[in-house]
Structures are given as C-alpha cells and as structure tokens.
Short mmCIF file of C-alpha atoms in Angstrom, two decimals:
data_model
loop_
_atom_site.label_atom_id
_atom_site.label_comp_id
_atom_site.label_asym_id
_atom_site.label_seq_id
_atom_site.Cartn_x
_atom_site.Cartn_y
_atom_site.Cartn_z
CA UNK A 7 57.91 63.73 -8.95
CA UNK A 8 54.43 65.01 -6.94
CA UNK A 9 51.33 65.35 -8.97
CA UNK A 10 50.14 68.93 -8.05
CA UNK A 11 50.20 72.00 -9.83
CA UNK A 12 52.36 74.96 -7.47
CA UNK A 13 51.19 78.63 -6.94
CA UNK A 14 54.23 80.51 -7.48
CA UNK A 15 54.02 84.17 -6.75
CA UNK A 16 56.36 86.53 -8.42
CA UNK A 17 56.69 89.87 -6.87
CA UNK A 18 58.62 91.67 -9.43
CA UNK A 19 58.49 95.24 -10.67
CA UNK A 20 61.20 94.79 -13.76
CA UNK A 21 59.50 93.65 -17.07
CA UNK A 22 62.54 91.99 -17.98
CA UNK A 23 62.77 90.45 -14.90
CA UNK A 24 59.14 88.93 -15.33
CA UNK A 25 59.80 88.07 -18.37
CA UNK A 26 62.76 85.78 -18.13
CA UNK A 27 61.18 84.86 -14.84
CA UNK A 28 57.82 83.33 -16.53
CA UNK A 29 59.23 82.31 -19.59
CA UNK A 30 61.85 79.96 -17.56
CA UNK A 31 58.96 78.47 -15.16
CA UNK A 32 56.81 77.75 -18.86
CA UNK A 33 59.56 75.33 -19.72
CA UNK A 34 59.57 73.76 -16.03
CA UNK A 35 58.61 70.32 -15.98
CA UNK A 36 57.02 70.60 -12.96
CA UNK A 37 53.37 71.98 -13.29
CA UNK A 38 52.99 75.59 -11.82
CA UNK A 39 50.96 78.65 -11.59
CA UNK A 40 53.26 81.79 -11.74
CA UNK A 41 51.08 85.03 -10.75
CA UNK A 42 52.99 87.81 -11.13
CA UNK A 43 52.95 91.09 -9.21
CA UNK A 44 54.74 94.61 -9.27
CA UNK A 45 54.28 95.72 -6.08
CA UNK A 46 54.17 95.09 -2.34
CA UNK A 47 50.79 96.38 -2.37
CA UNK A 48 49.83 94.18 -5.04
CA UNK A 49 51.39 91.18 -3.05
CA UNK A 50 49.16 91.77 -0.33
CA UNK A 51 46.41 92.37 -2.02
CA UNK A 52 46.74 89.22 -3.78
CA UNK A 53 47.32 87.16 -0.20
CA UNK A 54 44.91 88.49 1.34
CA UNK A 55 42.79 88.03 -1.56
CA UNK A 56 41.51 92.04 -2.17
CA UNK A 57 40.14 93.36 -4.66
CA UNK A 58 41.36 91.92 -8.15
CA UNK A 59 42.74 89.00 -5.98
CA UNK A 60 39.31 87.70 -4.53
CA UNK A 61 39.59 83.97 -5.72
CA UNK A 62 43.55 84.03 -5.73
CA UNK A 63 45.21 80.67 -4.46
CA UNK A 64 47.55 80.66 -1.45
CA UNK A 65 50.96 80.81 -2.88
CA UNK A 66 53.05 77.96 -2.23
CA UNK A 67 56.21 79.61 -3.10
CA UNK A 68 56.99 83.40 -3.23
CA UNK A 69 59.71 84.44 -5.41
CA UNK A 70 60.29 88.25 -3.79
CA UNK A 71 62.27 91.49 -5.40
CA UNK A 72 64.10 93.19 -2.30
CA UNK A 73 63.62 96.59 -4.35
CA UNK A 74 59.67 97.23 -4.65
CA UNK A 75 57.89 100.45 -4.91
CA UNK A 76 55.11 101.28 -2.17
CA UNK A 77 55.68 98.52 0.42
CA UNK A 78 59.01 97.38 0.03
CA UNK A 79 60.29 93.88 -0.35
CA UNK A 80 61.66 93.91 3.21
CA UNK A 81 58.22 95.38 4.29
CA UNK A 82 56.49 92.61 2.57
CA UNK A 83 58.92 90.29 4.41
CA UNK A 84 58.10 91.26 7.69
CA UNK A 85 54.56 90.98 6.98
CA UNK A 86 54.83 87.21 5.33
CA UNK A 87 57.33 86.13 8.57
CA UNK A 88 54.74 87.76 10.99
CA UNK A 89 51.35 86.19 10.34
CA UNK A 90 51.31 82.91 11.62
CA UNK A 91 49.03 82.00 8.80
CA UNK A 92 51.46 82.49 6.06
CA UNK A 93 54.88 81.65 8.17
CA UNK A 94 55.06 77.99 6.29
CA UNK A 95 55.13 79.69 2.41
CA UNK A 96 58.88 79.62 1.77
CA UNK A 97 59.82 83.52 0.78
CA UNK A 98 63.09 83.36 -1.91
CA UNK A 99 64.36 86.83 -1.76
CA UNK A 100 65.80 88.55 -4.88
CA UNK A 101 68.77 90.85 -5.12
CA UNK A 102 70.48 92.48 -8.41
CA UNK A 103 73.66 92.62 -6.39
CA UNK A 104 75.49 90.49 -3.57
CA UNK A 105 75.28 93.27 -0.98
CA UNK A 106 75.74 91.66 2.19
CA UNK A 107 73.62 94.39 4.39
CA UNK A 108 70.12 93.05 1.71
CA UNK A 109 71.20 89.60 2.13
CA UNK A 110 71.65 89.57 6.06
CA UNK A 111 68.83 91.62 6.64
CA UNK A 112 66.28 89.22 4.74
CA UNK A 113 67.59 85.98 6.78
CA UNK A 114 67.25 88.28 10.08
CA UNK A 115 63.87 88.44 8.94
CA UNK A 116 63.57 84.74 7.93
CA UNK A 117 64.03 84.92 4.48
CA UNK A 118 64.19 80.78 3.16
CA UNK A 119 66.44 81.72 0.61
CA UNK A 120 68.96 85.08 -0.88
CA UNK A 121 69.30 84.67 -4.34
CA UNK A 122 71.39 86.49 -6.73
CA UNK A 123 68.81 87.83 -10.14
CA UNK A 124 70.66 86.37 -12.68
CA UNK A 125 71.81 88.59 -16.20
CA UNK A 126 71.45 86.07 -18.65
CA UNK A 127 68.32 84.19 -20.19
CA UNK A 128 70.59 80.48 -19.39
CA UNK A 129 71.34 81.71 -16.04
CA UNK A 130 67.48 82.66 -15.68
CA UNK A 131 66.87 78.90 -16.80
CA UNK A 132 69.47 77.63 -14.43
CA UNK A 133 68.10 79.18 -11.42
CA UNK A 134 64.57 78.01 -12.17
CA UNK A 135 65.39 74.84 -12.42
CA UNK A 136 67.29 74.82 -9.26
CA UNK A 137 64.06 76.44 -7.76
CA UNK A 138 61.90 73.15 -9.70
CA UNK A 139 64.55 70.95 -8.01
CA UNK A 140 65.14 71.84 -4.59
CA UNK A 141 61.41 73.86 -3.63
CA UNK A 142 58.79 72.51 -6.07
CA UNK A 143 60.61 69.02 -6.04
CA UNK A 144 61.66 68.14 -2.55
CA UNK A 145 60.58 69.90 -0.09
CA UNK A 146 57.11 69.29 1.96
CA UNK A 147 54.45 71.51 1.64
CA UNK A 148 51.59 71.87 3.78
CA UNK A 149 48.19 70.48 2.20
CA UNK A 150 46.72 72.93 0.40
CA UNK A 151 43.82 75.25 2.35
CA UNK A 152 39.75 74.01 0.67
#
C-alpha cells in the first residue's frame, strides 16, 4: 500500500449520492481527501483554483456525474480531456442508468472509466472499494505539483 493521502473530487449534484459517496470513502483504508462539488461550474472553479477554491489541491482522481446542472458532465469532460495540464487525472464517469449513447460518448471523449451509480448503501461500499483497489491502489500517479 503507498503512503500518500489522494485528492478525490466528487462532482455530484444528488445529496444522496454524496452522501453514500463520502460516507463509503470515510471507511476506505486508503487515506483520501474527498471534495465534493455540485456543479460543473463548481468543478472548474475548484481546478482552476477560483474563488472559494484558491488553495484547492490538484485532484488525483475525479469521480464525475454525467447529469450536472450549468456545465454539464460531458462539458466538464471535454474540458478535463482538453488541457494538457489535467489530461493525466483519471475522470470515472457516473451514470444512473446503462444507456449505451452516455457510456460511448464519455470513452469518445476519454473517459478512464463508465460506471454504473449504484442503489444500495453495500453496493456504494462495493464500488468504493473497487475504486481504493484498482485507482488509489495500483495505478501510477504523477508526483504531485509543489
């Protein structure tokens, strides 16, 4: 196991969502930052480091609703995929369905990951630990910027 703490962004308008979301990541093992956001606006903000945001950490991981008010999750996509400064933060975009026009849209736009918002507070658990195992666990992340 690495000895860092991750900067998980949540982008995430449903409270329930959130909820299970950052409740599941509390229990991780693996130590982690969630910030959570509720728009694409917000998203950016917090990126770019605007306004509230001015001393935010570059996420390592962004956990992404496809259904976001203002700039949409696909919007945000594009924008994440298109800066070359922010093309190495793995994007894991979230669906409430399995419709296969969100999910092949978001890998056309180089989504690392489609995954299915779960219904129940185990499956909620179950995913986040899959997240912990595969992105937080074995993957290589760039250094992080000083």
């Amino acid at each position: 196991m690495r000895h860092r703490t991750y900067d998980i962004l949540l982008v995430e308008p449903k409270s329930d969502s959130v909820s299970r979301f950052t409740d599941s990541f509390e229990t991780s093992e693996t130590p982690n930052n969630v910030t959570v956001v509720s728009t694409g606006d917000q998203a950016l903000d917090y990126i770019d480091q605007h306004g509230d945001y001015t001393d935010a950490p570059r996420p390592d991981l962004v956990l992404l609703d496809y259904h976001l008010p203002e700039t949409s999750g696909i919007e945000l996509l594009i924008e994440l995929k298109d800066r070359p400064e922010l093309q190495h933060i793995p994007v894991l975009v979230l669906t409430s369905s399995d419709a296969t026009e969100e999910i092949s849209r978001s890998y056309a736009l180089h989504a690392n990951a489609c995954l299915q918002k779960p219904d129940s507070a185990d499956e909620f658990d179950q995913m986040v630990q899959a997240i912990e195992d595969f992105w937080l666990n074995s993957v290589h992340f760039l250094p992080k910027e000083k």
